[in-house]
Amino acid sequence: MKLNEGFLNSMQEAMTVLRTRGPAEATEVIQRALRGETAGAANETVWHDKLPGPIPFPFAEAKTKEAAPYTARDAGIDVEDRGHFGTHAYSNAAGSRQYRLYVPAGAAGEPLPLPLIVMLHGCTQDADDFAAGTQMNALAESHRCLVAYPVQPRRANPSKCWNWFKPDDQHRERGEPSLIAGITREIIAAHNVDSARVYVAGMSAGGAMAAIMIAEYPELYAAAGIHSGLAARCAQDVPSALAAMKGGKRSKAQRASTDAPQRPVIVFHGDADATVHISNAMHIVNGFDVQVDVGSEARRTDAGRRGCTVARLVSGDGIDAELWTIHGAAHAWAGGNAGGSYTDPAGPDASAEMLRFFLEHPQRR
């Protein structure tokens, strides 16, 4: 039997299942692989059908309806027809990653350099899914920005999660952070990008990795947007990751590893999130509210829309942050488009607010 990539991915998944679920479930994964079924199909059965409740990310997130194939035309906009949404690849000593890059129409003729936003998807997602759900490309077209979507492949994590909980993927110029930073630098070198307006954002596992990126590369990114994510280096392995996601008390070592804020950050989190507890949002902005007054505002929305509370924070060094608590919201991108997975169309427009926050905060040299 030829050991193709799909079979090897299934064997890797079987080992993960053996450690976390048991021999019966791991055997089922192997049997499916021998029948020629993909690792993804095995993953659907083991994680989605066997577990009684929400699926513990970082392995996979709570099951939702499968997202239909998305095109901009389906949503009534022609943004991809006007700009260019291409596929690229980047490699370094840590490995290789593909990424999608949206370049707005006419960018080559712009007299001034454009901002760049690096978007990190969540578990089980990919670049197209994340772009569809966040609608960031449409905003980039109207506000004249480039948007990059690095892709985490199944070979790197069975559920396509960024490995935010692994020590080798938590430090600059190592592992996945080096790949994401390398993609960012490659785009800056190849396009008309304003190096003072480069930002990173992410959802869930991607949000946790965005927190790592802004902590490890403050000279590269001017600000970060973290949606339903976790603080940098709040976990060192799978057990501590699951404990952090549940909102468990952090150890002294974990608290000590929390970086003082160096760059502005905007955080979104639903207070009904059963996958990543909202206390993680508080950990992300830890250090912003200890030396100065904190102002907050409650925002009322139209009937059928979610309300939210917005806290505007400032660190002792004058660095801004915003914390958006979305009332009644689960683990989903607020204000997202239903064409993508893990979206909550009833929420405030997280994409628009992130972009507004980013453009208000260019890099302070």
mmCIF file of C-alpha atoms in Angstrom:
data_model
loop_
_atom_site.group_PDB
_atom_site.id
_atom_site.type_symbol
_atom_site.label_atom_id
_atom_site.label_comp_id
_atom_site.label_asym_id
_atom_site.label_seq_id
_atom_site.Cartn_x
_atom_site.Cartn_y
_atom_site.Cartn_z
ATOM 1 C CA MET A 1 0.000 0.000 0.000
ATOM 2 C CA LYS A 2 1.441 3.358 -1.005
ATOM 3 C CA LEU A 3 1.819 5.637 2.001
ATOM 4 C CA ASN A 4 0.396 8.827 0.530
ATOM 5 C CA GLU A 5 0.079 12.095 2.445
ATOM 6 C CA GLY A 6 -3.559 11.441 3.360
ATOM 7 C CA PHE A 7 -2.708 8.089 4.962
ATOM 8 C CA LEU A 8 0.200 9.572 6.911
ATOM 9 C CA ASN A 9 -2.051 12.382 8.126
ATOM 10 C CA SER A 10 -4.535 9.745 9.314
ATOM 11 C CA MET A 11 -1.806 7.923 11.249
ATOM 12 C CA GLN A 12 -0.770 11.179 12.903
ATOM 13 C CA GLU A 13 -4.371 11.816 13.803
ATOM 14 C CA ALA A 14 -4.717 8.289 15.207
ATOM 15 C CA MET A 15 -1.814 8.906 17.588
ATOM 16 C CA THR A 16 -3.439 12.134 18.763
ATOM 17 C CA VAL A 17 -6.759 10.359 19.306
ATOM 18 C CA LEU A 18 -5.031 7.516 21.173
ATOM 19 C CA ARG A 19 -3.517 9.974 23.656
ATOM 20 C CA THR A 20 -6.668 11.985 24.151
ATOM 21 C CA ARG A 21 -9.657 9.661 23.622
ATOM 22 C CA GLY A 22 -8.510 6.055 23.841
ATOM 23 C CA PRO A 23 -7.661 2.940 21.774
ATOM 24 C CA ALA A 24 -11.170 2.283 20.426
ATOM 25 C CA GLU A 25 -11.454 5.690 18.798
ATOM 26 C CA ALA A 26 -7.870 5.519 17.495
ATOM 27 C CA THR A 27 -8.608 2.112 15.942
ATOM 28 C CA GLU A 28 -11.591 3.590 14.151
ATOM 29 C CA VAL A 29 -9.367 6.282 12.629
ATOM 30 C CA ILE A 30 -6.919 3.633 11.382
ATOM 31 C CA GLN A 31 -9.714 1.486 9.946
ATOM 32 C CA ARG A 32 -11.078 4.445 8.026
ATOM 33 C CA ALA A 33 -7.621 5.196 6.652
ATOM 34 C CA LEU A 34 -7.238 1.597 5.482
ATOM 35 C CA ARG A 35 -10.581 1.894 3.694
ATOM 36 C CA GLY A 36 -9.204 4.912 1.856
ATOM 37 C CA GLU A 37 -11.166 7.563 3.722
ATOM 38 C CA THR A 38 -9.394 10.818 4.496
ATOM 39 C CA ALA A 39 -8.063 12.054 7.798
ATOM 40 C CA GLY A 40 -10.657 14.795 7.668
ATOM 41 C CA ALA A 41 -13.508 12.248 7.485
ATOM 42 C CA ALA A 42 -12.063 10.350 10.420
ATOM 43 C CA ASN A 43 -11.722 13.569 12.322
ATOM 44 C CA GLU A 44 -15.404 14.390 11.723
ATOM 45 C CA THR A 45 -16.496 11.036 13.157
ATOM 46 C CA VAL A 46 -14.207 10.891 16.159
ATOM 47 C CA TRP A 47 -14.402 14.511 17.315
ATOM 48 C CA HIS A 48 -17.831 15.569 16.167
ATOM 49 C CA ASP A 49 -19.923 12.436 16.595
ATOM 50 C CA LYS A 50 -18.354 10.806 19.637
ATOM 51 C CA LEU A 51 -18.191 13.730 22.025
ATOM 52 C CA PRO A 52 -21.327 14.692 23.950
ATOM 53 C CA GLY A 53 -20.711 18.441 24.152
ATOM 54 C CA PRO A 54 -18.603 21.218 22.649
ATOM 55 C CA ILE A 55 -15.426 19.819 21.151
ATOM 56 C CA PRO A 56 -12.303 20.832 23.071
ATOM 57 C CA PHE A 57 -10.232 23.171 20.925
ATOM 58 C CA PRO A 58 -7.241 23.159 20.268
ATOM 59 C CA PHE A 59 -8.170 19.851 18.610
ATOM 60 C CA ALA A 60 -11.338 21.054 16.925
ATOM 61 C CA GLU A 61 -14.048 23.547 17.686
ATOM 62 C CA ALA A 62 -17.772 23.128 18.239
ATOM 63 C CA LYS A 63 -19.597 21.621 15.294
ATOM 64 C CA THR A 64 -21.556 23.968 13.059
ATOM 65 C CA LYS A 65 -23.173 23.582 9.680
ATOM 66 C CA GLU A 66 -20.687 23.074 6.879
ATOM 67 C CA ALA A 67 -19.947 26.364 5.143
ATOM 68 C CA ALA A 68 -21.043 26.392 1.508
ATOM 69 C CA PRO A 69 -18.390 27.232 -1.090
ATOM 70 C CA TYR A 70 -18.124 31.006 -1.038
ATOM 71 C CA THR A 71 -17.534 33.555 -3.733
ATOM 72 C CA ALA A 72 -17.850 37.305 -3.479
ATOM 73 C CA ARG A 73 -20.563 37.214 -6.130
ATOM 74 C CA ASP A 74 -22.700 34.959 -3.865
ATOM 75 C CA ALA A 75 -22.742 37.727 -1.242
ATOM 76 C CA GLY A 76 -23.776 40.351 -3.768
ATOM 77 C CA ILE A 77 -20.390 42.055 -3.954
ATOM 78 C CA ASP A 78 -17.685 41.937 -6.604
ATOM 79 C CA VAL A 79 -14.719 42.684 -4.401
ATOM 80 C CA GLU A 80 -12.625 39.710 -5.598
ATOM 81 C CA ASP A 81 -13.457 40.657 -9.179
ATOM 82 C CA ARG A 82 -12.097 44.172 -8.629
ATOM 83 C CA GLY A 83 -9.016 43.282 -6.582
ATOM 84 C CA HIS A 84 -6.772 40.234 -6.729
ATOM 85 C CA PHE A 85 -6.989 37.321 -4.275
ATOM 86 C CA GLY A 86 -4.008 35.119 -5.013
ATOM 87 C CA THR A 87 -2.291 32.081 -3.484
ATOM 88 C CA HIS A 88 1.383 32.183 -2.516
ATOM 89 C CA ALA A 89 3.874 30.089 -0.552
ATOM 90 C CA TYR A 90 6.639 30.882 1.912
ATOM 91 C CA SER A 91 9.378 28.638 3.328
ATOM 92 C CA ASN A 92 12.113 28.926 5.916
ATOM 93 C CA ALA A 93 14.002 26.606 8.259
ATOM 94 C CA ALA A 94 10.807 25.985 10.273
ATOM 95 C CA GLY A 95 8.889 24.666 7.268
ATOM 96 C CA SER A 96 6.529 26.094 4.674
ATOM 97 C CA ARG A 97 3.066 27.638 4.614
ATOM 98 C CA GLN A 98 0.761 28.778 1.870
ATOM 99 C CA TYR A 99 -1.035 32.069 2.230
ATOM 100 C CA ARG A 100 -3.741 33.970 0.404
ATOM 101 C CA LEU A 101 -3.222 37.655 -0.293
ATOM 102 C CA TYR A 102 -5.875 40.194 -1.203
ATOM 103 C CA VAL A 103 -4.569 43.210 -3.100
ATOM 104 C CA PRO A 104 -7.167 45.924 -3.790
ATOM 105 C CA ALA A 105 -7.758 47.073 -7.337
ATOM 106 C CA GLY A 106 -5.268 49.658 -8.527
ATOM 107 C CA ALA A 107 -2.898 49.140 -5.596
ATOM 108 C CA ALA A 108 0.162 49.232 -7.844
ATOM 109 C CA GLY A 109 -0.692 52.787 -8.851
ATOM 110 C CA GLU A 110 -1.338 54.108 -5.342
ATOM 111 C CA PRO A 111 0.825 57.178 -4.631
ATOM 112 C CA LEU A 112 1.204 56.245 -0.937
ATOM 113 C CA PRO A 113 2.025 52.859 0.636
ATOM 114 C CA LEU A 114 -0.906 50.822 1.921
ATOM 115 C CA PRO A 115 -1.596 49.149 5.298
ATOM 116 C CA LEU A 116 -1.292 45.370 5.633
ATOM 117 C CA ILE A 117 -3.457 43.175 7.868
ATOM 118 C CA VAL A 118 -2.380 39.575 8.597
ATOM 119 C CA MET A 119 -5.408 37.409 9.463
ATOM 120 C CA LEU A 120 -4.964 34.090 11.333
ATOM 121 C CA HIS A 121 -7.866 31.656 11.047
ATOM 122 C CA GLY A 122 -9.231 29.392 13.783
ATOM 123 C CA CYS A 123 -9.308 25.605 14.061
ATOM 124 C CA THR A 124 -10.917 23.675 11.153
ATOM 125 C CA GLN A 125 -10.945 26.859 9.070
ATOM 126 C CA ASP A 126 -8.842 27.924 6.106
ATOM 127 C CA ALA A 127 -8.066 31.198 4.351
ATOM 128 C CA ASP A 128 -11.113 31.244 2.075
ATOM 129 C CA ASP A 129 -13.474 30.337 4.909
ATOM 130 C CA PHE A 130 -12.006 33.027 7.168
ATOM 131 C CA ALA A 131 -12.099 35.645 4.421
ATOM 132 C CA ALA A 132 -15.741 34.791 3.713
ATOM 133 C CA GLY A 133 -16.754 34.982 7.373
ATOM 134 C CA THR A 134 -14.916 38.169 8.292
ATOM 135 C CA GLN A 135 -15.536 40.013 4.997
ATOM 136 C CA MET A 136 -12.194 41.704 5.544
ATOM 137 C CA ASN A 137 -11.464 41.800 1.803
ATOM 138 C CA ALA A 138 -14.476 44.038 1.166
ATOM 139 C CA LEU A 139 -13.266 46.419 3.875
ATOM 140 C CA ALA A 140 -9.759 46.291 2.429
ATOM 141 C CA GLU A 141 -11.077 47.307 -0.984
ATOM 142 C CA SER A 142 -12.941 50.318 0.359
ATOM 143 C CA HIS A 143 -10.225 51.382 2.838
ATOM 144 C CA ARG A 144 -7.273 50.533 0.569
ATOM 145 C CA CYS A 145 -5.472 47.788 2.501
ATOM 146 C CA LEU A 146 -3.761 44.508 1.724
ATOM 147 C CA VAL A 147 -4.945 41.445 3.650
ATOM 148 C CA ALA A 148 -2.932 38.240 4.089
ATOM 149 C CA TYR A 149 -4.317 34.908 5.313
ATOM 150 C CA PRO A 150 -1.599 32.399 6.291
ATOM 151 C CA VAL A 151 -2.900 28.816 6.111
ATOM 152 C CA GLN A 152 -2.277 26.211 8.808
ATOM 153 C CA PRO A 153 -2.265 22.798 7.065
ATOM 154 C CA ARG A 154 -3.542 19.555 8.544
ATOM 155 C CA ARG A 155 -0.021 18.125 8.532
ATOM 156 C CA ALA A 156 0.946 20.740 11.157
ATOM 157 C CA ASN A 157 -2.137 20.144 13.319
ATOM 158 C CA PRO A 158 -4.882 17.541 12.680
ATOM 159 C CA SER A 159 -7.576 20.206 13.156
ATOM 160 C CA LYS A 160 -5.632 22.966 11.359
ATOM 161 C CA CYS A 161 -5.179 24.906 14.620
ATOM 162 C CA TRP A 162 -2.187 27.180 15.056
ATOM 163 C CA ASN A 163 -0.053 25.532 17.746
ATOM 164 C CA TRP A 164 -0.204 28.409 20.231
ATOM 165 C CA PHE A 165 0.152 26.005 23.170
ATOM 166 C CA LYS A 166 3.513 24.503 22.134
ATOM 167 C CA PRO A 167 6.701 26.108 23.501
ATOM 168 C CA ASP A 168 8.481 25.751 20.145
ATOM 169 C CA ASP A 169 5.716 27.837 18.523
ATOM 170 C CA GLN A 170 5.652 30.657 21.073
ATOM 171 C CA HIS A 171 8.898 32.554 20.434
ATOM 172 C CA ARG A 172 10.270 34.858 17.755
ATOM 173 C CA GLU A 173 12.272 33.359 14.906
ATOM 174 C CA ARG A 174 11.138 29.851 15.888
ATOM 175 C CA GLY A 175 8.406 27.570 14.612
ATOM 176 C CA GLU A 176 5.115 29.018 13.438
ATOM 177 C CA PRO A 177 5.805 32.610 14.588
ATOM 178 C CA SER A 178 8.834 32.684 12.298
ATOM 179 C CA LEU A 179 6.700 31.497 9.372
ATOM 180 C CA ILE A 180 3.991 34.112 9.961
ATOM 181 C CA ALA A 181 6.579 36.863 10.391
ATOM 182 C CA GLY A 182 8.370 35.643 7.275
ATOM 183 C CA ILE A 183 5.147 35.839 5.252
ATOM 184 C CA THR A 184 4.602 39.351 6.563
ATOM 185 C CA ARG A 185 8.105 40.491 5.610
ATOM 186 C CA GLU A 186 7.825 38.872 2.182
ATOM 187 C CA ILE A 187 4.637 40.835 1.438
ATOM 188 C CA ILE A 188 6.189 44.091 2.694
ATOM 189 C CA ALA A 189 9.162 43.555 0.368
ATOM 190 C CA ALA A 190 7.060 42.633 -2.669
ATOM 191 C CA HIS A 191 4.280 45.230 -2.414
ATOM 192 C CA ASN A 192 3.732 48.910 -1.712
ATOM 193 C CA VAL A 193 3.196 48.413 2.054
ATOM 194 C CA ASP A 194 3.480 51.044 4.758
ATOM 195 C CA SER A 195 5.748 49.395 7.332
ATOM 196 C CA ALA A 196 4.279 51.622 10.061
ATOM 197 C CA ARG A 197 0.796 50.234 9.423
ATOM 198 C CA VAL A 198 1.182 46.453 9.572
ATOM 199 C CA TYR A 199 -1.290 44.634 11.837
ATOM 200 C CA VAL A 200 -2.097 41.097 12.946
ATOM 201 C CA ALA A 201 -5.490 39.665 13.915
ATOM 202 C CA GLY A 202 -6.978 36.257 14.580
ATOM 203 C CA MET A 203 -9.892 34.177 15.782
ATOM 204 C CA SER A 204 -9.715 31.510 18.509
ATOM 205 C CA ALA A 205 -6.466 29.564 17.955
ATOM 206 C CA GLY A 206 -5.553 32.276 15.458
ATOM 207 C CA GLY A 207 -6.327 34.894 18.096
ATOM 208 C CA ALA A 208 -4.009 33.138 20.538
ATOM 209 C CA MET A 209 -1.290 33.121 17.889
ATOM 210 C CA ALA A 210 -1.934 36.813 17.132
ATOM 211 C CA ALA A 211 -1.278 37.516 20.824
ATOM 212 C CA ILE A 212 2.046 35.715 20.501
ATOM 213 C CA MET A 213 2.943 37.620 17.320
ATOM 214 C CA ILE A 214 2.335 41.077 18.793
ATOM 215 C CA ALA A 215 4.322 40.123 21.907
ATOM 216 C CA GLU A 216 7.249 38.630 19.982
ATOM 217 C CA TYR A 217 7.387 41.067 17.038
ATOM 218 C CA PRO A 218 6.482 44.540 18.353
ATOM 219 C CA GLU A 219 8.799 46.084 15.765
ATOM 220 C CA LEU A 220 6.870 44.404 12.917
ATOM 221 C CA TYR A 221 3.222 44.821 13.941
ATOM 222 C CA ALA A 222 1.711 48.118 15.021
ATOM 223 C CA ALA A 223 -1.351 46.629 16.742
ATOM 224 C CA ALA A 224 -3.269 43.377 17.151
ATOM 225 C CA GLY A 225 -6.887 42.258 17.046
ATOM 226 C CA ILE A 226 -7.792 39.179 19.107
ATOM 227 C CA HIS A 227 -11.243 37.598 18.800
ATOM 228 C CA SER A 228 -12.209 34.769 21.212
ATOM 229 C CA GLY A 229 -8.540 34.050 21.861
ATOM 230 C CA LEU A 230 -6.051 33.663 24.697
ATOM 231 C CA ALA A 231 -3.037 35.517 26.067
ATOM 232 C CA ALA A 232 0.455 34.770 24.812
ATOM 233 C CA ARG A 233 2.149 31.782 26.452
ATOM 234 C CA CYS A 234 -0.746 31.010 28.809
ATOM 235 C CA ALA A 235 -0.162 27.290 28.163
ATOM 236 C CA GLN A 236 2.792 24.983 27.514
ATOM 237 C CA ASP A 237 1.029 21.779 26.459
ATOM 238 C CA VAL A 238 -2.418 20.306 25.763
ATOM 239 C CA PRO A 239 -3.515 19.916 29.430
ATOM 240 C CA SER A 240 -2.581 23.486 30.326
ATOM 241 C CA ALA A 241 -4.230 24.713 27.115
ATOM 242 C CA LEU A 242 -7.501 23.015 28.009
ATOM 243 C CA ALA A 243 -7.295 24.438 31.538
ATOM 244 C CA ALA A 244 -6.694 27.945 30.187
ATOM 245 C CA MET A 245 -9.601 27.648 27.772
ATOM 246 C CA LYS A 246 -11.905 26.698 30.621
ATOM 247 C CA GLY A 247 -10.853 29.790 32.534
ATOM 248 C CA GLY A 248 -8.920 27.912 35.207
ATOM 249 C CA LYS A 249 -6.590 29.665 37.596
ATOM 250 C CA ARG A 250 -3.196 30.262 36.048
ATOM 251 C CA SER A 251 -0.004 29.179 37.740
ATOM 252 C CA LYS A 252 2.577 31.683 38.982
ATOM 253 C CA ALA A 253 4.831 30.727 36.076
ATOM 254 C CA GLN A 254 2.043 31.420 33.588
ATOM 255 C CA ARG A 255 1.234 34.753 35.191
ATOM 256 C CA ALA A 256 4.898 35.705 35.194
ATOM 257 C CA SER A 257 5.158 34.911 31.459
ATOM 258 C CA THR A 258 2.514 37.505 30.571
ATOM 259 C CA ASP A 259 4.201 40.296 28.654
ATOM 260 C CA ALA A 260 3.697 43.947 29.534
ATOM 261 C CA PRO A 261 1.820 45.633 26.693
ATOM 262 C CA GLN A 262 4.092 47.032 23.994
ATOM 263 C CA ARG A 263 1.561 47.680 21.238
ATOM 264 C CA PRO A 264 -2.162 48.550 21.094
ATOM 265 C CA VAL A 265 -4.648 45.684 21.078
ATOM 266 C CA ILE A 266 -8.387 45.361 20.478
ATOM 267 C CA VAL A 267 -10.122 42.318 21.966
ATOM 268 C CA PHE A 268 -13.552 40.821 21.223
ATOM 269 C CA HIS A 269 -15.109 38.021 23.274
ATOM 270 C CA GLY A 270 -18.625 36.666 23.802
ATOM 271 C CA ASP A 271 -19.703 36.319 27.424
ATOM 272 C CA ALA A 272 -21.504 33.052 26.522
ATOM 273 C CA ASP A 273 -18.447 31.476 24.887
ATOM 274 C CA ALA A 274 -18.358 27.835 26.024
ATOM 275 C CA THR A 275 -15.172 27.017 24.086
ATOM 276 C CA VAL A 276 -12.797 29.727 25.358
ATOM 277 C CA HIS A 277 -13.912 31.267 28.650
ATOM 278 C CA ILE A 278 -14.251 35.047 28.634
ATOM 279 C CA SER A 279 -11.757 35.373 31.487
ATOM 280 C CA ASN A 280 -9.094 34.886 28.805
ATOM 281 C CA ALA A 281 -10.050 38.251 27.332
ATOM 282 C CA MET A 282 -9.273 39.843 30.690
ATOM 283 C CA HIS A 283 -5.851 38.161 30.726
ATOM 284 C CA ILE A 284 -5.054 39.595 27.284
ATOM 285 C CA VAL A 285 -5.585 43.185 28.464
ATOM 286 C CA ASN A 286 -3.865 42.599 31.792
ATOM 287 C CA GLY A 287 -1.420 45.469 32.255
ATOM 288 C CA PHE A 288 -3.525 48.060 30.467
ATOM 289 C CA ASP A 289 -5.688 49.077 33.425
ATOM 290 C CA VAL A 290 -3.448 49.183 36.479
ATOM 291 C CA GLN A 291 -1.989 52.696 36.370
ATOM 292 C CA VAL A 292 -4.663 54.877 34.779
ATOM 293 C CA ASP A 293 -8.412 55.336 34.853
ATOM 294 C CA VAL A 294 -10.492 53.019 32.707
ATOM 295 C CA GLY A 295 -13.469 54.404 30.807
ATOM 296 C CA SER A 296 -16.236 52.143 29.526
ATOM 297 C CA GLU A 297 -19.459 52.488 27.632
ATOM 298 C CA ALA A 298 -22.472 50.236 27.160
ATOM 299 C CA ARG A 299 -23.740 50.116 23.614
ATOM 300 C CA ARG A 300 -27.385 49.491 22.866
ATOM 301 C CA THR A 301 -28.308 47.869 19.595
ATOM 302 C CA ASP A 302 -31.414 47.459 17.499
ATOM 303 C CA ALA A 303 -33.967 44.780 18.364
ATOM 304 C CA GLY A 304 -32.605 41.341 17.534
ATOM 305 C CA ARG A 305 -28.995 42.513 17.702
ATOM 306 C CA ARG A 306 -26.533 41.764 20.469
ATOM 307 C CA GLY A 307 -25.561 44.434 22.943
ATOM 308 C CA CYS A 308 -21.991 44.890 24.065
ATOM 309 C CA THR A 309 -19.879 46.724 26.610
ATOM 310 C CA VAL A 310 -16.765 48.488 25.409
ATOM 311 C CA ALA A 311 -13.922 49.262 27.814
ATOM 312 C CA ARG A 312 -11.310 51.708 26.560
ATOM 313 C CA LEU A 313 -8.028 51.126 28.369
ATOM 314 C CA VAL A 314 -4.639 52.820 28.510
ATOM 315 C CA SER A 315 -1.412 51.440 29.933
ATOM 316 C CA GLY A 316 0.951 53.379 32.137
ATOM 317 C CA ASP A 317 3.080 53.967 29.038
ATOM 318 C CA GLY A 318 0.152 55.453 27.124
ATOM 319 C CA ILE A 319 -0.610 52.398 24.965
ATOM 320 C CA ASP A 320 -4.276 51.996 24.019
ATOM 321 C CA ALA A 321 -6.499 48.933 24.214
ATOM 322 C CA GLU A 322 -10.180 48.187 23.746
ATOM 323 C CA LEU A 323 -12.131 45.275 25.241
ATOM 324 C CA TRP A 324 -15.461 44.460 23.608
ATOM 325 C CA THR A 325 -17.636 42.116 25.687
ATOM 326 C CA ILE A 326 -20.474 40.844 23.490
ATOM 327 C CA HIS A 327 -23.506 39.857 25.535
ATOM 328 C CA GLY A 328 -25.016 36.449 24.842
ATOM 329 C CA ALA A 329 -22.479 35.635 22.132
ATOM 330 C CA ALA A 330 -20.859 32.227 21.768
ATOM 331 C CA HIS A 331 -17.568 31.259 20.090
ATOM 332 C CA ALA A 332 -17.978 33.117 16.798
ATOM 333 C CA TRP A 333 -16.753 36.166 14.869
ATOM 334 C CA ALA A 334 -19.025 39.081 15.774
ATOM 335 C CA GLY A 335 -20.905 40.597 12.862
ATOM 336 C CA GLY A 336 -19.492 37.967 10.525
ATOM 337 C CA ASN A 337 -21.027 36.757 7.287
ATOM 338 C CA ALA A 338 -22.897 33.444 7.343
ATOM 339 C CA GLY A 339 -20.907 32.378 4.275
ATOM 340 C CA GLY A 340 -18.059 31.488 6.644
ATOM 341 C CA SER A 341 -17.928 29.201 9.676
ATOM 342 C CA TYR A 342 -18.022 30.347 13.316
ATOM 343 C CA THR A 343 -19.723 33.665 12.620
ATOM 344 C CA ASP A 344 -22.387 35.588 14.542
ATOM 345 C CA PRO A 345 -24.145 37.987 12.151
ATOM 346 C CA ALA A 346 -26.145 39.465 15.068
ATOM 347 C CA GLY A 347 -23.055 40.815 16.799
ATOM 348 C CA PRO A 348 -21.273 44.156 16.389
ATOM 349 C CA ASP A 349 -19.056 44.415 13.309
ATOM 350 C CA ALA A 350 -15.733 43.170 14.673
ATOM 351 C CA SER A 351 -13.991 43.470 11.304
ATOM 352 C CA ALA A 352 -14.954 47.124 10.847
ATOM 353 C CA GLU A 353 -14.054 47.999 14.434
ATOM 354 C CA MET A 354 -10.698 46.234 14.191
ATOM 355 C CA LEU A 355 -9.849 48.079 11.010
ATOM 356 C CA ARG A 356 -10.915 51.386 12.562
ATOM 357 C CA PHE A 357 -8.723 50.680 15.619
ATOM 358 C CA PHE A 358 -5.779 49.624 13.463
ATOM 359 C CA LEU A 359 -5.838 52.725 11.279
ATOM 360 C CA GLU A 360 -5.989 54.893 14.405
ATOM 361 C CA HIS A 361 -2.765 53.280 15.663
ATOM 362 C CA PRO A 362 0.177 53.347 13.272
ATOM 363 C CA GLN A 363 3.528 52.180 14.594
ATOM 364 C CA ARG A 364 5.153 54.480 17.117
ATOM 365 C CA ARG A 365 8.859 54.448 16.341
#
